[in-house]
Amino acid sequence: MNQVLVRRIMAFSFPLGALGHFWWVWRHGLLYHGPAPAWAVWFWYGLCAVDVVVCALLLTRPRAGLVMTVATMAVSLVVNWLCFPTFENGFNLVLIGLTTFGVFVFVATPWLWLGHD
């Protein structure tokens, strides 16, 4: 598979995550946090800004972008799994999607790193 294509898919997935968050805000309200703690709202808004930076770095400075990608996904997964430790409020497709994307990031990053000068 083409590494540039994989990196671009990875890059553009981050702004898609931010758009998903803004869709959620539009649907539920500016400060809605569901079963998560109130501080999680501000974490997610900050994450939306970071997502744009990660995308830009992956496209313009691949190695720095890969480092930022892994760090962002690690923090995002830890925070989201701590905020939603169970599925008591329903089948959490967002968390499953985020986890699946995180696995993709952690598996693809070493391959992308070795293939870039």
PDB file of N, CA and C in Angstrom, residues 3-109:
ATOM      1  N   GLN A   3       2.372   4.571   1.110  1.00  0.00           N
ATOM      2  CA  GLN A   3       2.510   5.247   2.400  1.00  0.00           C
ATOM      3  C   GLN A   3       1.974   6.673   2.379  1.00  0.00           C
ATOM      4  N   VAL A   4       2.145   7.366   1.280  1.00  0.00           N
ATOM      5  CA  VAL A   4       1.635   8.739   1.191  1.00  0.00           C
ATOM      6  C   VAL A   4       0.112   8.733   1.307  1.00  0.00           C
ATOM      7  N   LEU A   5      -0.524   7.800   0.645  1.00  0.00           N
ATOM      8  CA  LEU A   5      -1.985   7.697   0.716  1.00  0.00           C
ATOM      9  C   LEU A   5      -2.438   7.389   2.140  1.00  0.00           C
ATOM     10  N   VAL A   6      -1.776   6.460   2.796  1.00  0.00           N
ATOM     11  CA  VAL A   6      -2.135   6.098   4.175  1.00  0.00           C
ATOM     12  C   VAL A   6      -1.953   7.302   5.097  1.00  0.00           C
ATOM     13  N   ARG A   7      -0.857   8.026   4.921  1.00  0.00           N
ATOM     14  CA  ARG A   7      -0.617   9.219   5.749  1.00  0.00           C
ATOM     15  C   ARG A   7      -1.684  10.277   5.506  1.00  0.00           C
ATOM     16  N   ARG A   8      -2.094  10.444   4.256  1.00  0.00           N
ATOM     17  CA  ARG A   8      -3.151  11.419   3.948  1.00  0.00           C
ATOM     18  C   ARG A   8      -4.492  11.000   4.542  1.00  0.00           C
ATOM     19  N   ILE A   9      -4.805   9.722   4.455  1.00  0.00           N
ATOM     20  CA  ILE A   9      -6.046   9.229   5.068  1.00  0.00           C
ATOM     21  C   ILE A   9      -6.011   9.480   6.571  1.00  0.00           C
ATOM     22  N   MET A  10      -4.864   9.175   7.181  1.00  0.00           N
ATOM     23  CA  MET A  10      -4.702   9.405   8.607  1.00  0.00           C
ATOM     24  C   MET A  10      -4.856  10.899   8.922  1.00  0.00           C
ATOM     25  N   ALA A  11      -4.218  11.740   8.119  1.00  0.00           N
ATOM     26  CA  ALA A  11      -4.260  13.187   8.347  1.00  0.00           C
ATOM     27  C   ALA A  11      -5.685  13.715   8.283  1.00  0.00           C
ATOM     28  N   PHE A  12      -6.418  13.359   7.246  1.00  0.00           N
ATOM     29  CA  PHE A  12      -7.760  13.914   7.074  1.00  0.00           C
ATOM     30  C   PHE A  12      -8.787  13.290   8.009  1.00  0.00           C
ATOM     31  N   SER A  13      -8.420  12.206   8.671  1.00  0.00           N
ATOM     32  CA  SER A  13      -9.316  11.617   9.670  1.00  0.00           C
ATOM     33  C   SER A  13      -9.411  12.498  10.916  1.00  0.00           C
ATOM     34  N   PHE A  14      -8.370  13.245  11.207  1.00  0.00           N
ATOM     35  CA  PHE A  14      -8.400  14.097  12.398  1.00  0.00           C
ATOM     36  C   PHE A  14      -9.417  15.230  12.278  1.00  0.00           C
ATOM     37  N   PRO A  15      -9.426  16.003  11.190  1.00  0.00           N
ATOM     38  CA  PRO A  15     -10.478  17.023  11.067  1.00  0.00           C
ATOM     39  C   PRO A  15     -11.879  16.406  10.986  1.00  0.00           C
ATOM     40  N   LEU A  16     -11.981  15.196  10.452  1.00  0.00           N
ATOM     41  CA  LEU A  16     -13.287  14.529  10.451  1.00  0.00           C
ATOM     42  C   LEU A  16     -13.761  14.267  11.879  1.00  0.00           C
ATOM     43  N   GLY A  17     -12.832  13.910  12.750  1.00  0.00           N
ATOM     44  CA  GLY A  17     -13.173  13.740  14.160  1.00  0.00           C
ATOM     45  C   GLY A  17     -13.653  15.040  14.781  1.00  0.00           C
ATOM     46  N   ALA A  18     -12.990  16.136  14.440  1.00  0.00           N
ATOM     47  CA  ALA A  18     -13.415  17.447  14.944  1.00  0.00           C
ATOM     48  C   ALA A  18     -14.800  17.801  14.413  1.00  0.00           C
ATOM     49  N   LEU A  19     -15.047  17.531  13.144  1.00  0.00           N
ATOM     50  CA  LEU A  19     -16.374  17.796  12.574  1.00  0.00           C
ATOM     51  C   LEU A  19     -17.442  16.952  13.268  1.00  0.00           C
ATOM     52  N   GLY A  20     -17.095  15.723  13.583  1.00  0.00           N
ATOM     53  CA  GLY A  20     -18.017  14.870  14.328  1.00  0.00           C
ATOM     54  C   GLY A  20     -18.357  15.461  15.679  1.00  0.00           C
ATOM     55  N   HIS A  21     -17.364  16.036  16.330  1.00  0.00           N
ATOM     56  CA  HIS A  21     -17.615  16.671  17.619  1.00  0.00           C
ATOM     57  C   HIS A  21     -18.535  17.875  17.444  1.00  0.00           C
ATOM     58  N   PHE A  22     -18.300  18.685  16.432  1.00  0.00           N
ATOM     59  CA  PHE A  22     -19.149  19.856  16.224  1.00  0.00           C
ATOM     60  C   PHE A  22     -20.576  19.454  15.840  1.00  0.00           C
ATOM     61  N   TRP A  23     -20.726  18.331  15.135  1.00  0.00           N
ATOM     62  CA  TRP A  23     -22.062  17.811  14.854  1.00  0.00           C
ATOM     63  C   TRP A  23     -22.745  17.454  16.166  1.00  0.00           C
ATOM     64  N   TRP A  24     -22.003  16.820  17.062  1.00  0.00           N
ATOM     65  CA  TRP A  24     -22.543  16.430  18.372  1.00  0.00           C
ATOM     66  C   TRP A  24     -22.963  17.672  19.153  1.00  0.00           C
ATOM     67  N   VAL A  25     -22.154  18.709  19.115  1.00  0.00           N
ATOM     68  CA  VAL A  25     -22.481  19.965  19.801  1.00  0.00           C
ATOM     69  C   VAL A  25     -23.752  20.572  19.204  1.00  0.00           C
ATOM     70  N   TRP A  26     -23.847  20.585  17.879  1.00  0.00           N
ATOM     71  CA  TRP A  26     -25.030  21.135  17.222  1.00  0.00           C
ATOM     72  C   TRP A  26     -26.283  20.366  17.633  1.00  0.00           C
ATOM     73  N   ARG A  27     -26.155  19.066  17.779  1.00  0.00           N
ATOM     74  CA  ARG A  27     -27.290  18.216  18.120  1.00  0.00           C
ATOM     75  C   ARG A  27     -27.681  18.287  19.594  1.00  0.00           C
ATOM     76  N   HIS A  28     -26.677  18.406  20.482  1.00  0.00           N
ATOM     77  CA  HIS A  28     -26.943  18.298  21.924  1.00  0.00           C
ATOM     78  C   HIS A  28     -26.754  19.589  22.712  1.00  0.00           C
ATOM     79  N   GLY A  29     -26.031  20.544  22.175  1.00  0.00           N
ATOM     80  CA  GLY A  29     -25.811  21.785  22.907  1.00  0.00           C
ATOM     81  C   GLY A  29     -24.343  22.018  23.196  1.00  0.00           C
ATOM     82  N   LEU A  30     -24.012  23.264  23.410  1.00  0.00           N
ATOM     83  CA  LEU A  30     -22.627  23.715  23.538  1.00  0.00           C
ATOM     84  C   LEU A  30     -21.866  23.073  24.697  1.00  0.00           C
ATOM     85  N   LEU A  31     -22.521  22.835  25.814  1.00  0.00           N
ATOM     86  CA  LEU A  31     -21.823  22.318  26.998  1.00  0.00           C
ATOM     87  C   LEU A  31     -22.277  20.918  27.397  1.00  0.00           C
ATOM     88  N   TYR A  32     -22.949  20.209  26.492  1.00  0.00           N
ATOM     89  CA  TYR A  32     -23.428  18.863  26.789  1.00  0.00           C
ATOM     90  C   TYR A  32     -22.246  17.908  26.956  1.00  0.00           C
ATOM     91  N   HIS A  33     -22.279  17.121  28.018  1.00  0.00           N
ATOM     92  CA  HIS A  33     -21.206  16.147  28.238  1.00  0.00           C
ATOM     93  C   HIS A  33     -21.735  14.759  28.583  1.00  0.00           C
ATOM     94  N   GLY A  34     -23.049  14.587  28.579  1.00  0.00           N
ATOM     95  CA  GLY A  34     -23.621  13.268  28.847  1.00  0.00           C
ATOM     96  C   GLY A  34     -23.134  12.719  30.169  1.00  0.00           C
ATOM     97  N   PRO A  35     -22.739  11.445  30.208  1.00  0.00           N
ATOM     98  CA  PRO A  35     -22.285  10.856  31.466  1.00  0.00           C
ATOM     99  C   PRO A  35     -20.838  11.228  31.820  1.00  0.00           C
ATOM    100  N   ALA A  36     -20.171  11.931  30.942  1.00  0.00           N
ATOM    101  CA  ALA A  36     -18.773  12.325  31.196  1.00  0.00           C
ATOM    102  C   ALA A  36     -18.735  13.494  32.184  1.00  0.00           C
ATOM    103  N   PRO A  37     -17.595  13.704  32.833  1.00  0.00           N
ATOM    104  CA  PRO A  37     -17.468  14.866  33.722  1.00  0.00           C
ATOM    105  C   PRO A  37     -17.513  16.172  32.923  1.00  0.00           C
ATOM    106  N   ALA A  38     -17.890  17.250  33.585  1.00  0.00           N
ATOM    107  CA  ALA A  38     -18.055  18.544  32.911  1.00  0.00           C
ATOM    108  C   ALA A  38     -16.763  19.026  32.245  1.00  0.00           C
ATOM    109  N   TRP A  39     -15.603  18.715  32.819  1.00  0.00           N
ATOM    110  CA  TRP A  39     -14.340  19.179  32.229  1.00  0.00           C
ATOM    111  C   TRP A  39     -14.068  18.543  30.869  1.00  0.00           C
ATOM    112  N   ALA A  40     -14.721  17.412  30.583  1.00  0.00           N
ATOM    113  CA  ALA A  40     -14.475  16.719  29.321  1.00  0.00           C
ATOM    114  C   ALA A  40     -14.871  17.573  28.118  1.00  0.00           C
ATOM    115  N   VAL A  41     -15.879  18.416  28.277  1.00  0.00           N
ATOM    116  CA  VAL A  41     -16.299  19.294  27.171  1.00  0.00           C
ATOM    117  C   VAL A  41     -15.122  20.148  26.708  1.00  0.00           C
ATOM    118  N   TRP A  42     -14.415  20.721  27.654  1.00  0.00           N
ATOM    119  CA  TRP A  42     -13.291  21.610  27.299  1.00  0.00           C
ATOM    120  C   TRP A  42     -12.125  20.813  26.732  1.00  0.00           C
ATOM    121  N   PHE A  43     -11.941  19.595  27.212  1.00  0.00           N
ATOM    122  CA  PHE A  43     -10.931  18.720  26.616  1.00  0.00           C
ATOM    123  C   PHE A  43     -11.254  18.479  25.149  1.00  0.00           C
ATOM    124  N   TRP A  44     -12.509  18.171  24.845  1.00  0.00           N
ATOM    125  CA  TRP A  44     -12.902  17.879  23.465  1.00  0.00           C
ATOM    126  C   TRP A  44     -12.778  19.100  22.564  1.00  0.00           C
ATOM    127  N   TYR A  45     -13.093  20.289  23.093  1.00  0.00           N
ATOM    128  CA  TYR A  45     -12.895  21.497  22.279  1.00  0.00           C
ATOM    129  C   TYR A  45     -11.404  21.705  21.981  1.00  0.00           C
ATOM    130  N   GLY A  46     -10.572  21.505  22.980  1.00  0.00           N
ATOM    131  CA  GLY A  46      -9.125  21.611  22.766  1.00  0.00           C
ATOM    132  C   GLY A  46      -8.633  20.575  21.774  1.00  0.00           C
ATOM    133  N   LEU A  47      -9.196  19.377  21.860  1.00  0.00           N
ATOM    134  CA  LEU A  47      -8.814  18.315  20.942  1.00  0.00           C
ATOM    135  C   LEU A  47      -9.162  18.672  19.499  1.00  0.00           C
ATOM    136  N   CYS A  48     -10.259  19.379  19.302  1.00  0.00           N
ATOM    137  CA  CYS A  48     -10.630  19.815  17.943  1.00  0.00           C
ATOM    138  C   CYS A  48      -9.550  20.722  17.354  1.00  0.00           C
ATOM    139  N   ALA A  49      -8.999  21.613  18.166  1.00  0.00           N
ATOM    140  CA  ALA A  49      -7.925  22.486  17.694  1.00  0.00           C
ATOM    141  C   ALA A  49      -6.660  21.668  17.404  1.00  0.00           C
ATOM    142  N   VAL A  50      -6.354  20.737  18.275  1.00  0.00           N
ATOM    143  CA  VAL A  50      -5.178  19.883  18.078  1.00  0.00           C
ATOM    144  C   VAL A  50      -5.337  19.044  16.815  1.00  0.00           C
ATOM    145  N   ASP A  51      -6.547  18.583  16.536  1.00  0.00           N
ATOM    146  CA  ASP A  51      -6.792  17.770  15.337  1.00  0.00           C
ATOM    147  C   ASP A  51      -6.377  18.497  14.067  1.00  0.00           C
ATOM    148  N   VAL A  52      -6.642  19.785  13.999  1.00  0.00           N
ATOM    149  CA  VAL A  52      -6.264  20.568  12.815  1.00  0.00           C
ATOM    150  C   VAL A  52      -4.744  20.654  12.711  1.00  0.00           C
ATOM    151  N   VAL A  53      -4.070  20.830  13.832  1.00  0.00           N
ATOM    152  CA  VAL A  53      -2.602  20.894  13.842  1.00  0.00           C
ATOM    153  C   VAL A  53      -2.008  19.558  13.428  1.00  0.00           C
ATOM    154  N   VAL A  54      -2.560  18.463  13.955  1.00  0.00           N
ATOM    155  CA  VAL A  54      -2.068  17.127  13.590  1.00  0.00           C
ATOM    156  C   VAL A  54      -2.201  16.910  12.088  1.00  0.00           C
ATOM    157  N   CYS A  55      -3.330  17.275  11.533  1.00  0.00           N
ATOM    158  CA  CYS A  55      -3.548  17.125  10.093  1.00  0.00           C
ATOM    159  C   CYS A  55      -2.491  17.900   9.313  1.00  0.00           C
ATOM    160  N   ALA A  56      -2.285  19.154   9.676  1.00  0.00           N
ATOM    161  CA  ALA A  56      -1.313  19.991   8.973  1.00  0.00           C
ATOM    162  C   ALA A  56       0.095  19.418   9.083  1.00  0.00           C
ATOM    163  N   LEU A  57       0.465  18.954  10.262  1.00  0.00           N
ATOM    164  CA  LEU A  57       1.799  18.382  10.439  1.00  0.00           C
ATOM    165  C   LEU A  57       1.976  17.095   9.636  1.00  0.00           C
ATOM    166  N   LEU A  58       0.979  16.237   9.639  1.00  0.00           N
ATOM    167  CA  LEU A  58       1.095  14.996   8.865  1.00  0.00           C
ATOM    168  C   LEU A  58       1.288  15.276   7.380  1.00  0.00           C
ATOM    169  N   LEU A  59       0.693  16.350   6.891  1.00  0.00           N
ATOM    170  CA  LEU A  59       0.800  16.674   5.471  1.00  0.00           C
ATOM    171  C   LEU A  59       2.072  17.431   5.121  1.00  0.00           C
ATOM    172  N   THR A  60       2.604  18.209   6.064  1.00  0.00           N
ATOM    173  CA  THR A  60       3.757  19.064   5.744  1.00  0.00           C
ATOM    174  C   THR A  60       5.064  18.625   6.393  1.00  0.00           C
ATOM    175  N   ARG A  61       4.995  18.033   7.566  1.00  0.00           N
ATOM    176  CA  ARG A  61       6.176  17.565   8.298  1.00  0.00           C
ATOM    177  C   ARG A  61       5.862  16.171   8.845  1.00  0.00           C
ATOM    178  N   PRO A  62       5.955  15.162   7.992  1.00  0.00           N
ATOM    179  CA  PRO A  62       5.458  13.825   8.340  1.00  0.00           C
ATOM    180  C   PRO A  62       5.966  13.245   9.653  1.00  0.00           C
ATOM    181  N   ARG A  63       7.247  13.358   9.934  1.00  0.00           N
ATOM    182  CA  ARG A  63       7.756  12.756  11.186  1.00  0.00           C
ATOM    183  C   ARG A  63       7.203  13.466  12.418  1.00  0.00           C
ATOM    184  N   ALA A  64       7.203  14.785  12.396  1.00  0.00           N
ATOM    185  CA  ALA A  64       6.612  15.536  13.515  1.00  0.00           C
ATOM    186  C   ALA A  64       5.118  15.216  13.612  1.00  0.00           C
ATOM    187  N   GLY A  65       4.473  15.090  12.465  1.00  0.00           N
ATOM    188  CA  GLY A  65       3.058  14.741  12.450  1.00  0.00           C
ATOM    189  C   GLY A  65       2.782  13.375  13.035  1.00  0.00           C
ATOM    190  N   LEU A  66       3.644  12.409  12.759  1.00  0.00           N
ATOM    191  CA  LEU A  66       3.469  11.069  13.318  1.00  0.00           C
ATOM    192  C   LEU A  66       3.628  11.070  14.835  1.00  0.00           C
ATOM    193  N   VAL A  67       4.598  11.823  15.330  1.00  0.00           N
ATOM    194  CA  VAL A  67       4.779  11.927  16.786  1.00  0.00           C
ATOM    195  C   VAL A  67       3.538  12.545  17.416  1.00  0.00           C
ATOM    196  N   MET A  68       3.067  13.632  16.822  1.00  0.00           N
ATOM    197  CA  MET A  68       1.878  14.316  17.338  1.00  0.00           C
ATOM    198  C   MET A  68       0.632  13.423  17.223  1.00  0.00           C
ATOM    199  N   THR A  69       0.568  12.638  16.156  1.00  0.00           N
ATOM    200  CA  THR A  69      -0.560  11.720  15.961  1.00  0.00           C
ATOM    201  C   THR A  69      -0.630  10.689  17.076  1.00  0.00           C
ATOM    202  N   VAL A  70       0.494  10.052  17.361  1.00  0.00           N
ATOM    203  CA  VAL A  70       0.527   9.022  18.407  1.00  0.00           C
ATOM    204  C   VAL A  70       0.215   9.637  19.773  1.00  0.00           C
ATOM    205  N   ALA A  71       0.798  10.785  20.064  1.00  0.00           N
ATOM    206  CA  ALA A  71       0.539  11.440  21.351  1.00  0.00           C
ATOM    207  C   ALA A  71      -0.936  11.825  21.484  1.00  0.00           C
ATOM    208  N   THR A  72      -1.491  12.393  20.430  1.00  0.00           N
ATOM    209  CA  THR A  72      -2.891  12.822  20.461  1.00  0.00           C
ATOM    210  C   THR A  72      -3.827  11.637  20.646  1.00  0.00           C
ATOM    211  N   MET A  73      -3.572  10.572  19.918  1.00  0.00           N
ATOM    212  CA  MET A  73      -4.436   9.397  20.031  1.00  0.00           C
ATOM    213  C   MET A  73      -4.299   8.741  21.405  1.00  0.00           C
ATOM    214  N   ALA A  74      -3.095   8.677  21.935  1.00  0.00           N
ATOM    215  CA  ALA A  74      -2.908   8.073  23.259  1.00  0.00           C
ATOM    216  C   ALA A  74      -3.687   8.849  24.316  1.00  0.00           C
ATOM    217  N   VAL A  75      -3.547  10.157  24.317  1.00  0.00           N
ATOM    218  CA  VAL A  75      -4.249  10.989  25.302  1.00  0.00           C
ATOM    219  C   VAL A  75      -5.756  10.907  25.081  1.00  0.00           C
ATOM    220  N   SER A  76      -6.176  10.995  23.835  1.00  0.00           N
ATOM    221  CA  SER A  76      -7.607  10.947  23.524  1.00  0.00           C
ATOM    222  C   SER A  76      -8.241   9.628  23.959  1.00  0.00           C
ATOM    223  N   LEU A  77      -7.567   8.524  23.689  1.00  0.00           N
ATOM    224  CA  LEU A  77      -8.108   7.227  24.092  1.00  0.00           C
ATOM    225  C   LEU A  77      -8.183   7.088  25.609  1.00  0.00           C
ATOM    226  N   VAL A  78      -7.135   7.499  26.294  1.00  0.00           N
ATOM    227  CA  VAL A  78      -7.142   7.398  27.762  1.00  0.00           C
ATOM    228  C   VAL A  78      -8.276   8.237  28.342  1.00  0.00           C
ATOM    229  N   VAL A  79      -8.383   9.490  27.914  1.00  0.00           N
ATOM    230  CA  VAL A  79      -9.423  10.369  28.463  1.00  0.00           C
ATOM    231  C   VAL A  79     -10.816   9.846  28.118  1.00  0.00           C
ATOM    232  N   ASN A  80     -11.027   9.468  26.876  1.00  0.00           N
ATOM    233  CA  ASN A  80     -12.365   9.009  26.496  1.00  0.00           C
ATOM    234  C   ASN A  80     -12.749   7.699  27.170  1.00  0.00           C
ATOM    235  N   TRP A  81     -11.808   6.777  27.332  1.00  0.00           N
ATOM    236  CA  TRP A  81     -12.132   5.541  28.041  1.00  0.00           C
ATOM    237  C   TRP A  81     -12.353   5.784  29.530  1.00  0.00           C
ATOM    238  N   LEU A  82     -11.680   6.775  30.099  1.00  0.00           N
ATOM    239  CA  LEU A  82     -11.936   7.101  31.504  1.00  0.00           C
ATOM    240  C   LEU A  82     -13.273   7.811  31.687  1.00  0.00           C
ATOM    241  N   CYS A  83     -13.670   8.606  30.698  1.00  0.00           N
ATOM    242  CA  CYS A  83     -14.956   9.312  30.775  1.00  0.00           C
ATOM    243  C   CYS A  83     -16.126   8.365  30.537  1.00  0.00           C
ATOM    244  N   PHE A  84     -15.912   7.352  29.731  1.00  0.00           N
ATOM    245  CA  PHE A  84     -16.962   6.386  29.409  1.00  0.00           C
ATOM    246  C   PHE A  84     -16.469   4.979  29.721  1.00  0.00           C
ATOM    247  N   PRO A  85     -16.290   4.671  31.027  1.00  0.00           N
ATOM    248  CA  PRO A  85     -15.695   3.384  31.378  1.00  0.00           C
ATOM    249  C   PRO A  85     -16.594   2.179  31.100  1.00  0.00           C
ATOM    250  N   THR A  86     -17.882   2.412  30.904  1.00  0.00           N
ATOM    251  CA  THR A  86     -18.789   1.303  30.613  1.00  0.00           C
ATOM    252  C   THR A  86     -19.696   1.694  29.452  1.00  0.00           C
ATOM    253  N   PHE A  87     -20.462   0.763  29.028  1.00  0.00           N
ATOM    254  CA  PHE A  87     -21.437   1.013  27.967  1.00  0.00           C
ATOM    255  C   PHE A  87     -22.845   1.049  28.565  1.00  0.00           C
ATOM    256  N   GLU A  88     -22.960   1.489  29.826  1.00  0.00           N
ATOM    257  CA  GLU A  88     -24.251   1.480  30.514  1.00  0.00           C
ATOM    258  C   GLU A  88     -25.285   2.398  29.859  1.00  0.00           C
ATOM    259  N   ASN A  89     -24.830   3.392  29.125  1.00  0.00           N
ATOM    260  CA  ASN A  89     -25.758   4.325  28.487  1.00  0.00           C
ATOM    261  C   ASN A  89     -25.990   3.994  27.021  1.00  0.00           C
ATOM    262  N   GLY A  90     -25.681   2.788  26.634  1.00  0.00           N
ATOM    263  CA  GLY A  90     -25.909   2.382  25.250  1.00  0.00           C
ATOM    264  C   GLY A  90     -24.620   1.936  24.591  1.00  0.00           C
ATOM    265  N   PHE A  91     -24.761   1.468  23.389  1.00  0.00           N
ATOM    266  CA  PHE A  91     -23.629   0.991  22.614  1.00  0.00           C
ATOM    267  C   PHE A  91     -22.892   2.201  22.070  1.00  0.00           C
ATOM    268  N   ASN A  92     -21.714   2.472  22.558  1.00  0.00           N
ATOM    269  CA  ASN A  92     -20.993   3.698  22.243  1.00  0.00           C
ATOM    270  C   ASN A  92     -20.189   3.542  20.947  1.00  0.00           C
ATOM    271  N   LEU A  93     -20.843   3.835  19.830  1.00  0.00           N
ATOM    272  CA  LEU A  93     -20.176   3.709  18.527  1.00  0.00           C
ATOM    273  C   LEU A  93     -19.022   4.687  18.366  1.00  0.00           C
ATOM    274  N   VAL A  94     -19.141   5.859  18.997  1.00  0.00           N
ATOM    275  CA  VAL A  94     -18.061   6.852  18.903  1.00  0.00           C
ATOM    276  C   VAL A  94     -16.798   6.302  19.549  1.00  0.00           C
ATOM    277  N   LEU A  95     -16.924   5.731  20.718  1.00  0.00           N
ATOM    278  CA  LEU A  95     -15.763   5.185  21.417  1.00  0.00           C
ATOM    279  C   LEU A  95     -15.178   3.979  20.679  1.00  0.00           C
ATOM    280  N   ILE A  96     -16.032   3.173  20.104  1.00  0.00           N
ATOM    281  CA  ILE A  96     -15.549   2.030  19.324  1.00  0.00           C
ATOM    282  C   ILE A  96     -14.797   2.529  18.087  1.00  0.00           C
ATOM    283  N   GLY A  97     -15.351   3.524  17.403  1.00  0.00           N
ATOM    284  CA  GLY A  97     -14.681   4.098  16.230  1.00  0.00           C
ATOM    285  C   GLY A  97     -13.354   4.732  16.586  1.00  0.00           C
ATOM    286  N   LEU A  98     -13.331   5.472  17.697  1.00  0.00           N
ATOM    287  CA  LEU A  98     -12.098   6.114  18.148  1.00  0.00           C
ATOM    288  C   LEU A  98     -11.037   5.065  18.477  1.00  0.00           C
ATOM    289  N   THR A  99     -11.440   4.003  19.131  1.00  0.00           N
ATOM    290  CA  THR A  99     -10.505   2.932  19.481  1.00  0.00           C
ATOM    291  C   THR A  99      -9.983   2.223  18.233  1.00  0.00           C
ATOM    292  N   THR A 100     -10.858   1.974  17.290  1.00  0.00           N
ATOM    293  CA  THR A 100     -10.442   1.343  16.040  1.00  0.00           C
ATOM    294  C   THR A 100      -9.438   2.216  15.301  1.00  0.00           C
ATOM    295  N   PHE A 101      -9.715   3.512  15.234  1.00  0.00           N
ATOM    296  CA  PHE A 101      -8.785   4.429  14.590  1.00  0.00           C
ATOM    297  C   PHE A 101      -7.463   4.478  15.364  1.00  0.00           C
ATOM    298  N   GLY A 102      -7.530   4.439  16.690  1.00  0.00           N
ATOM    299  CA  GLY A 102      -6.311   4.422  17.498  1.00  0.00           C
ATOM    300  C   GLY A 102      -5.450   3.203  17.206  1.00  0.00           C
ATOM    301  N   VAL A 103      -6.066   2.048  17.074  1.00  0.00           N
ATOM    302  CA  VAL A 103      -5.316   0.834  16.727  1.00  0.00           C
ATOM    303  C   VAL A 103      -4.661   1.005  15.358  1.00  0.00           C
ATOM    304  N   PHE A 104      -5.418   1.540  14.390  1.00  0.00           N
ATOM    305  CA  PHE A 104      -4.860   1.814  13.062  1.00  0.00           C
ATOM    306  C   PHE A 104      -3.641   2.727  13.170  1.00  0.00           C
ATOM    307  N   VAL A 105      -3.751   3.794  13.956  1.00  0.00           N
ATOM    308  CA  VAL A 105      -2.638   4.744  14.124  1.00  0.00           C
ATOM    309  C   VAL A 105      -1.425   4.038  14.719  1.00  0.00           C
ATOM    310  N   PHE A 106      -1.630   3.277  15.795  1.00  0.00           N
ATOM    311  CA  PHE A 106      -0.505   2.636  16.470  1.00  0.00           C
ATOM    312  C   PHE A 106       0.146   1.549  15.614  1.00  0.00           C
ATOM    313  N   VAL A 107      -0.623   0.890  14.760  1.00  0.00           N
ATOM    314  CA  VAL A 107      -0.078  -0.144  13.887  1.00  0.00           C
ATOM    315  C   VAL A 107       0.617   0.471  12.673  1.00  0.00           C
ATOM    316  N   ALA A 108       0.031   1.511  12.091  1.00  0.00           N
ATOM    317  CA  ALA A 108       0.567   2.094  10.858  1.00  0.00           C
ATOM    318  C   ALA A 108       1.754   3.026  11.093  1.00  0.00           C
ATOM    319  N   THR A 109       1.848   3.646  12.247  1.00  0.00           N
ATOM    320  CA  THR A 109       2.892   4.650  12.478  1.00  0.00           C
ATOM    321  C   THR A 109       4.313   4.111  12.309  1.00  0.00           C
TER     322      THR A 109
END
